[in-house]
mmCIF file of C-alpha atoms in Angstrom:
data_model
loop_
_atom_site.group_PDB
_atom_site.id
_atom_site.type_symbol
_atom_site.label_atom_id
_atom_site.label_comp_id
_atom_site.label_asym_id
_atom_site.label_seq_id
_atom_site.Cartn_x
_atom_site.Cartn_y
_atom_site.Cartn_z
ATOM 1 C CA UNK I 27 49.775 -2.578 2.683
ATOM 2 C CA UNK I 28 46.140 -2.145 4.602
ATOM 3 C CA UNK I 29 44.961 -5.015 6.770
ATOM 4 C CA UNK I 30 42.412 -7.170 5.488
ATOM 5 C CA UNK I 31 40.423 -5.466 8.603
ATOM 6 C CA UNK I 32 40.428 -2.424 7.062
ATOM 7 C CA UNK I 33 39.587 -3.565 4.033
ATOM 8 C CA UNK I 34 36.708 -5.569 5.651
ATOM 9 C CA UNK I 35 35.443 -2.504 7.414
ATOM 10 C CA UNK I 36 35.555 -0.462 4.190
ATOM 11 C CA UNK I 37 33.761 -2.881 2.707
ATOM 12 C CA UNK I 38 31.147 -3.225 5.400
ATOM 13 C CA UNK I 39 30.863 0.645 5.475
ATOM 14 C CA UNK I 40 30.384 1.007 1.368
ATOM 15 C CA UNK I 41 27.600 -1.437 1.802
ATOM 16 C CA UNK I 42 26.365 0.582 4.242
ATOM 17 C CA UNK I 43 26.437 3.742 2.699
ATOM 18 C CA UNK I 44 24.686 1.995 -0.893
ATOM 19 C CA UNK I 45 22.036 0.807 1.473
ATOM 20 C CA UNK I 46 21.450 4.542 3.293
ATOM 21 C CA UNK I 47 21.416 5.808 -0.444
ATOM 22 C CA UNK I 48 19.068 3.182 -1.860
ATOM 23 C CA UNK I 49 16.479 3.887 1.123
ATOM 24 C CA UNK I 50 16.696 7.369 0.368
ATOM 25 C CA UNK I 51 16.244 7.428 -2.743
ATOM 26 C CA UNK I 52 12.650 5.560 -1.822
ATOM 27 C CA UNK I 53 11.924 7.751 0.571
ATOM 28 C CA UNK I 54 12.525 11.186 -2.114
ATOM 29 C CA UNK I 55 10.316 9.341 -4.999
ATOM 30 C CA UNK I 56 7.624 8.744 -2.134
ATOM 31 C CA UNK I 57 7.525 12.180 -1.517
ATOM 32 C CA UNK I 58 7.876 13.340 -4.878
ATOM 33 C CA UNK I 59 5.315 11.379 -6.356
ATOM 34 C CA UNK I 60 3.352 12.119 -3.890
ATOM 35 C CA UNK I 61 3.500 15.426 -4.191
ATOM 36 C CA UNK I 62 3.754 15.347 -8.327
ATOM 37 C CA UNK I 63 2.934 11.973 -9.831
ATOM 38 C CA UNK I 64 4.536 9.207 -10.935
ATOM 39 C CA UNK I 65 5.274 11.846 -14.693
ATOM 40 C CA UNK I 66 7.632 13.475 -12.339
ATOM 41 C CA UNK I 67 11.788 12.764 -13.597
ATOM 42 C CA UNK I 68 14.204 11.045 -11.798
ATOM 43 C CA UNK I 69 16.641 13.459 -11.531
ATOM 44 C CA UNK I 70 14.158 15.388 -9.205
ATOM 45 C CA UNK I 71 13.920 12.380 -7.209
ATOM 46 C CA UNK I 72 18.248 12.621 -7.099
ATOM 47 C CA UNK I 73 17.820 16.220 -6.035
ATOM 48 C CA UNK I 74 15.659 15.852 -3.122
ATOM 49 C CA UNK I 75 17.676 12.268 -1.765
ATOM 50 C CA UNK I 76 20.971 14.413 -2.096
ATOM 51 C CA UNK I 77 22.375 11.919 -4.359
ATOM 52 C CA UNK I 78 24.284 12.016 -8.125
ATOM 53 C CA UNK I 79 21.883 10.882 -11.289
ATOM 54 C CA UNK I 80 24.329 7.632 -11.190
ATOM 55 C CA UNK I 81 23.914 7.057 -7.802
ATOM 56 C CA UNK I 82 20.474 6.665 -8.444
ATOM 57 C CA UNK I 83 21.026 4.531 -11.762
ATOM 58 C CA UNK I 84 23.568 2.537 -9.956
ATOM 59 C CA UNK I 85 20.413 1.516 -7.507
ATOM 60 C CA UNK I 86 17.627 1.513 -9.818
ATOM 61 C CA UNK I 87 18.620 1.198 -13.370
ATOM 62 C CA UNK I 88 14.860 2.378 -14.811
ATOM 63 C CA UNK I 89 12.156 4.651 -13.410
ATOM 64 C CA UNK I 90 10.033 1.763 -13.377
ATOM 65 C CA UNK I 91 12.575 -0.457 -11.622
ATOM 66 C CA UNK I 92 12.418 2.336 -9.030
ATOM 67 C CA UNK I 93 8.780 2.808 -8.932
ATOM 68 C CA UNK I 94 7.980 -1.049 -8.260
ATOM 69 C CA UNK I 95 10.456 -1.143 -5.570
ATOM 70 C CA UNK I 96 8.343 2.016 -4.027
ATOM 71 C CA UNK I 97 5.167 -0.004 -4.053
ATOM 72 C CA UNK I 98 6.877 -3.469 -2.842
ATOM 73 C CA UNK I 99 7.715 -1.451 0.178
ATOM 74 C CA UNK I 100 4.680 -0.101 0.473
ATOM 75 C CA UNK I 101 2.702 -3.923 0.574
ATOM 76 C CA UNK I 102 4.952 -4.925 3.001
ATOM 77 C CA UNK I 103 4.058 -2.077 5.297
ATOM 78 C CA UNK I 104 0.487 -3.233 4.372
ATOM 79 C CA UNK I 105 0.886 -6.721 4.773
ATOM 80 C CA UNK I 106 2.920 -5.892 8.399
ATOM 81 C CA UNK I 107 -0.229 -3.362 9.255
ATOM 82 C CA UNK I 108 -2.436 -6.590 8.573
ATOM 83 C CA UNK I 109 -0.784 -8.747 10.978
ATOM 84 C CA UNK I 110 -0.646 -6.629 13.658
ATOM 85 C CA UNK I 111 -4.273 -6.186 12.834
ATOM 86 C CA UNK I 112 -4.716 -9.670 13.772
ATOM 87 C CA UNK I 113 -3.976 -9.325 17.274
ATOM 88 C CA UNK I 114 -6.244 -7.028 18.024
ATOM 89 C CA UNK I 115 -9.100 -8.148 20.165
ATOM 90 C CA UNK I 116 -12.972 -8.770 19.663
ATOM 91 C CA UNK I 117 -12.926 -8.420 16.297
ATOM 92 C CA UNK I 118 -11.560 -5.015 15.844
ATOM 93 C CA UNK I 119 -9.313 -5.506 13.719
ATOM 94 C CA UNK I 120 -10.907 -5.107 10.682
ATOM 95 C CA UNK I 121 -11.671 -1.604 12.005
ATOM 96 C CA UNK I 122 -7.944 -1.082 12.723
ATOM 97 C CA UNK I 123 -6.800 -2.569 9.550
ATOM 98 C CA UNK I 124 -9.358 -0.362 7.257
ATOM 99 C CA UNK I 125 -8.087 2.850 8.500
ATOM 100 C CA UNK I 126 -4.353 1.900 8.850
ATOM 101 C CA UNK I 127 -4.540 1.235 5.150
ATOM 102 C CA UNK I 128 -6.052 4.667 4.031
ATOM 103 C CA UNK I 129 -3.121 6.299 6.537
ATOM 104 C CA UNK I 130 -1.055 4.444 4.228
ATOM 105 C CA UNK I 131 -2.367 5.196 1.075
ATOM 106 C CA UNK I 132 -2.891 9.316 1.954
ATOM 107 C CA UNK I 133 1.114 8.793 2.503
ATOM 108 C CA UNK I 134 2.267 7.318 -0.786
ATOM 109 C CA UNK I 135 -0.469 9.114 -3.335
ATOM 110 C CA UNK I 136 1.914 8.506 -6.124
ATOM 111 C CA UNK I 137 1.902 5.048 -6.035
ATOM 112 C CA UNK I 138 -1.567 4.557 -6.259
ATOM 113 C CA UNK I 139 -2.112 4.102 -9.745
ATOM 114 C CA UNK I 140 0.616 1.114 -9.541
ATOM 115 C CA UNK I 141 -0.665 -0.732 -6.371
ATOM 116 C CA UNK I 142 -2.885 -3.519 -7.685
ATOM 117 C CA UNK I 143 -0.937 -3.152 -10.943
ATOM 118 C CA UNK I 144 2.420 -3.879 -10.149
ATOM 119 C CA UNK I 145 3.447 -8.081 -11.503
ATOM 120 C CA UNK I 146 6.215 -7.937 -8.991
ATOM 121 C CA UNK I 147 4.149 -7.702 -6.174
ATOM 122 C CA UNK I 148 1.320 -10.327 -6.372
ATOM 123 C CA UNK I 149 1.912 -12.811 -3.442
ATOM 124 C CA UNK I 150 2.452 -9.480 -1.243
ATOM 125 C CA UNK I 151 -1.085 -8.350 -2.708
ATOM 126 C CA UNK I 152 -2.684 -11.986 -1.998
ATOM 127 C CA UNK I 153 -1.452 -11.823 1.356
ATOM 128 C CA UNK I 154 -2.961 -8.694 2.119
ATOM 129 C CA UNK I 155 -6.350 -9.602 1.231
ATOM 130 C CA UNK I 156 -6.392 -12.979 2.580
ATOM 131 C CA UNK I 157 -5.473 -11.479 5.964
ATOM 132 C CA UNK I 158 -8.168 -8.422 5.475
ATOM 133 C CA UNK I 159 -10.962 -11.059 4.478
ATOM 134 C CA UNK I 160 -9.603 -13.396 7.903
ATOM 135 C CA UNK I 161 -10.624 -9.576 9.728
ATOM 136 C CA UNK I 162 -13.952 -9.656 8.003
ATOM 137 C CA UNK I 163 -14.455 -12.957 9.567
ATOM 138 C CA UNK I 164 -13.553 -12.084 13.159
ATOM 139 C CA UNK I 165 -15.461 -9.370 12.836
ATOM 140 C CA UNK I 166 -18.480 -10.423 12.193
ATOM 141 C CA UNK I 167 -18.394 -13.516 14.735
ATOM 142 C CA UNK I 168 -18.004 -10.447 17.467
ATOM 143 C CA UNK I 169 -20.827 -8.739 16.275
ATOM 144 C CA UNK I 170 -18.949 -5.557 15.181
ATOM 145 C CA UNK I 171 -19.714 -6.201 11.310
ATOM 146 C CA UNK I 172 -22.993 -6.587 9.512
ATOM 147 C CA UNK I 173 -23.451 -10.994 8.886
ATOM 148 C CA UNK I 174 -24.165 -10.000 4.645
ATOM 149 C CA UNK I 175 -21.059 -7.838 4.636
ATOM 150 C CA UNK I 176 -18.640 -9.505 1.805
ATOM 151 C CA UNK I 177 -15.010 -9.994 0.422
ATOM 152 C CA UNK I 178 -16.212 -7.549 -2.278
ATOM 153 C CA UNK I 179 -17.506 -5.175 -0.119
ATOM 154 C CA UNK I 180 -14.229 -4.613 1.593
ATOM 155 C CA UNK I 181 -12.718 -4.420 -1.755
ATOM 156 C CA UNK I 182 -15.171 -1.591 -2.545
ATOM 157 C CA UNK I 183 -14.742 0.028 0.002
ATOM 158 C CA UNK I 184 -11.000 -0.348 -0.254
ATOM 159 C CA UNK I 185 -10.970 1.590 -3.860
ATOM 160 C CA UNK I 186 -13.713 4.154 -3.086
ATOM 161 C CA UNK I 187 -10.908 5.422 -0.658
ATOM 162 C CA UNK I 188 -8.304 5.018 -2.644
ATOM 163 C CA UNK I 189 -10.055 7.231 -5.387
ATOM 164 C CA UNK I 190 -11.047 9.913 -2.447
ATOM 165 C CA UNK I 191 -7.391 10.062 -1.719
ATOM 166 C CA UNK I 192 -5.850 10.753 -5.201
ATOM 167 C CA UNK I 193 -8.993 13.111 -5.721
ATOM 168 C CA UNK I 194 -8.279 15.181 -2.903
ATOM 169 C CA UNK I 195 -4.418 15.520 -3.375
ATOM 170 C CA UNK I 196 -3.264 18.699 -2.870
ATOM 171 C CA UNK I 197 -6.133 20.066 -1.053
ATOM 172 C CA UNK I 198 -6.631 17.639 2.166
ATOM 173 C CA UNK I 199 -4.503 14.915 3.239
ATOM 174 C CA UNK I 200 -7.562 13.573 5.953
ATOM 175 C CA UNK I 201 -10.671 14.034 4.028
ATOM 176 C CA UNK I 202 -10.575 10.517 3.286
ATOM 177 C CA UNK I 203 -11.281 9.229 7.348
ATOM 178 C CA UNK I 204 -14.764 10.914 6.966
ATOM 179 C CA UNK I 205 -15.543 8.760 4.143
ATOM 180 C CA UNK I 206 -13.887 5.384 5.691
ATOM 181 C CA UNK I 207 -16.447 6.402 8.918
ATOM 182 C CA UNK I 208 -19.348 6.300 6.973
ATOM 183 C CA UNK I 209 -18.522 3.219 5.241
ATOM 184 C CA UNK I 210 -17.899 1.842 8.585
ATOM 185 C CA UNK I 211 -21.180 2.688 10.198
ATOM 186 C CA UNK I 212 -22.930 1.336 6.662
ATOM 187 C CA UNK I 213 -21.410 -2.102 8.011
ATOM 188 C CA UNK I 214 -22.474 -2.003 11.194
ATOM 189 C CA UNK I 215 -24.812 -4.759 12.734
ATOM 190 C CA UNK I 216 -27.798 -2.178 13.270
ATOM 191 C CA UNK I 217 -27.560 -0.615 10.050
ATOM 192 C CA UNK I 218 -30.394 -0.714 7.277
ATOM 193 C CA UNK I 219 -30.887 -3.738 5.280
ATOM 194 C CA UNK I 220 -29.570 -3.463 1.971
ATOM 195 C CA UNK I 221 -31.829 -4.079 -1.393
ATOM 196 C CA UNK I 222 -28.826 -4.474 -3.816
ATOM 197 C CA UNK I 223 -26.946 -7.807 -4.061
ATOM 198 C CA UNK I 224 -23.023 -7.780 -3.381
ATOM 199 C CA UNK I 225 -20.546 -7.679 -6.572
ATOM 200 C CA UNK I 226 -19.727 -11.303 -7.479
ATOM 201 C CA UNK I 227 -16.093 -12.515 -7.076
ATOM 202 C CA UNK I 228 -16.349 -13.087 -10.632
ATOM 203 C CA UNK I 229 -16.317 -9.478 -11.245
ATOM 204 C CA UNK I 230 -13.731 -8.919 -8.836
ATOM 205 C CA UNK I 231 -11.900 -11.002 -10.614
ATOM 206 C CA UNK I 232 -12.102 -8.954 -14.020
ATOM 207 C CA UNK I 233 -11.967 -6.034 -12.182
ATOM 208 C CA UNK I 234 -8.317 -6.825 -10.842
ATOM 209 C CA UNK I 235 -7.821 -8.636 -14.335
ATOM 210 C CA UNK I 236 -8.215 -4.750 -15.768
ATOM 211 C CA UNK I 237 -6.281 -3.116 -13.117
ATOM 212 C CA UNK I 238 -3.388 -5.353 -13.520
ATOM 213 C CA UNK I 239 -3.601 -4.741 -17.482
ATOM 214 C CA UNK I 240 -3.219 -0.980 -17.397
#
């Protein structure tokens, strides 16, 4: 009869091993979709993790349970990037923050489409922007950003990128940091006045209203 040890430390090690497979089944349909699109089938996904179809069904028992997952992960390493971002001094954090987000966006292309999308990830999503906006503020009360810079603005600038990056897949994986530099220096104190008004939160509101409802 086996010790309730052994059994303990099978158990521990099966756990173990589910976890290893789970994680690497996120890390394969990060690189896949990346590399693909969200079209591509799981059972490519299951190739490149080195895992069984039911291995991955045992872990994710839809695409789309597997794809939301993906982009959880990917908010928290947002939302993590954001408070380190916070500790940065004399305001730069915005700066830090703006391109740590397109380094993580250029790294998970396929999830683009599901990133402000995505019902299971709200609060992650609110507390991503709340911190970037907190940036915005410390930014400007050190002088680094423009005082009629807004919310929306950073939200702009946020999904210009974010279409430069799923443009460009395939062909550059850094084109997108030239484009996040001249936004910066648009938002610099000495930079031009600007004649056009900022978008309204009401229309960020329907904007993210129409993202959420595709």
């Amino acid at each position: 009869m086996r010790s309730n040890v052994s059994s303990q430390a099978d158990g521990k090690a099966l756990r173990r091993d589910a976890a290893e497979n789970r994680q690497r089944l996120l890390d394969a349909a990060a690189t896949v979709f990346s590399a693909r699109g969200l079209d591509v089938g799981v059972d490519e996904i299951a190739r490149v993790a080195g895992v069984g179809i039911g291995t991955l069904y045992r872990r994710f028992p839809t695409k789309d349970a597997l794809i939301s997952e993906l982009v959880r992960q990917v908010l928290e390493e947002f939302v993590a990037l954001a408070n380190e971002a916070l500790s940065a001094p004399d305001g730069e954090g915005l700066e830090q923050m703006l391109y740590g987000s397109g380094t993580l966006l250029a790294s998970n292309r396929g999830c683009l489409s599901r990133m402000w999308s995505d019902d299971e990830t709200t609060i992650l999503r609110d507390e991503y922007r709340r911190i970037l906006f907190e940036l915005l503020a410390r930014a400007k009360q050190h002088g680094r950003i423009r005082e009629d810079a807004t919310d929306a603005d950073l939200d702009l600038i946020f999904w210009s990128v974010r279409g430069v990056i799923a443009t460009t897949r395939g062909v550059t994986d850094t084109g997108w940091r030239r484009i996040m530099a001249v936004m910066i220096a648009g938002l610099r104190p000495g930079a031009d006045n600007l004649d056009a008004i900022p978008m309204s939160a009401q229309h960020v509101a329907q904007i993210m209203d129409q993202l959420w409802a595709r």
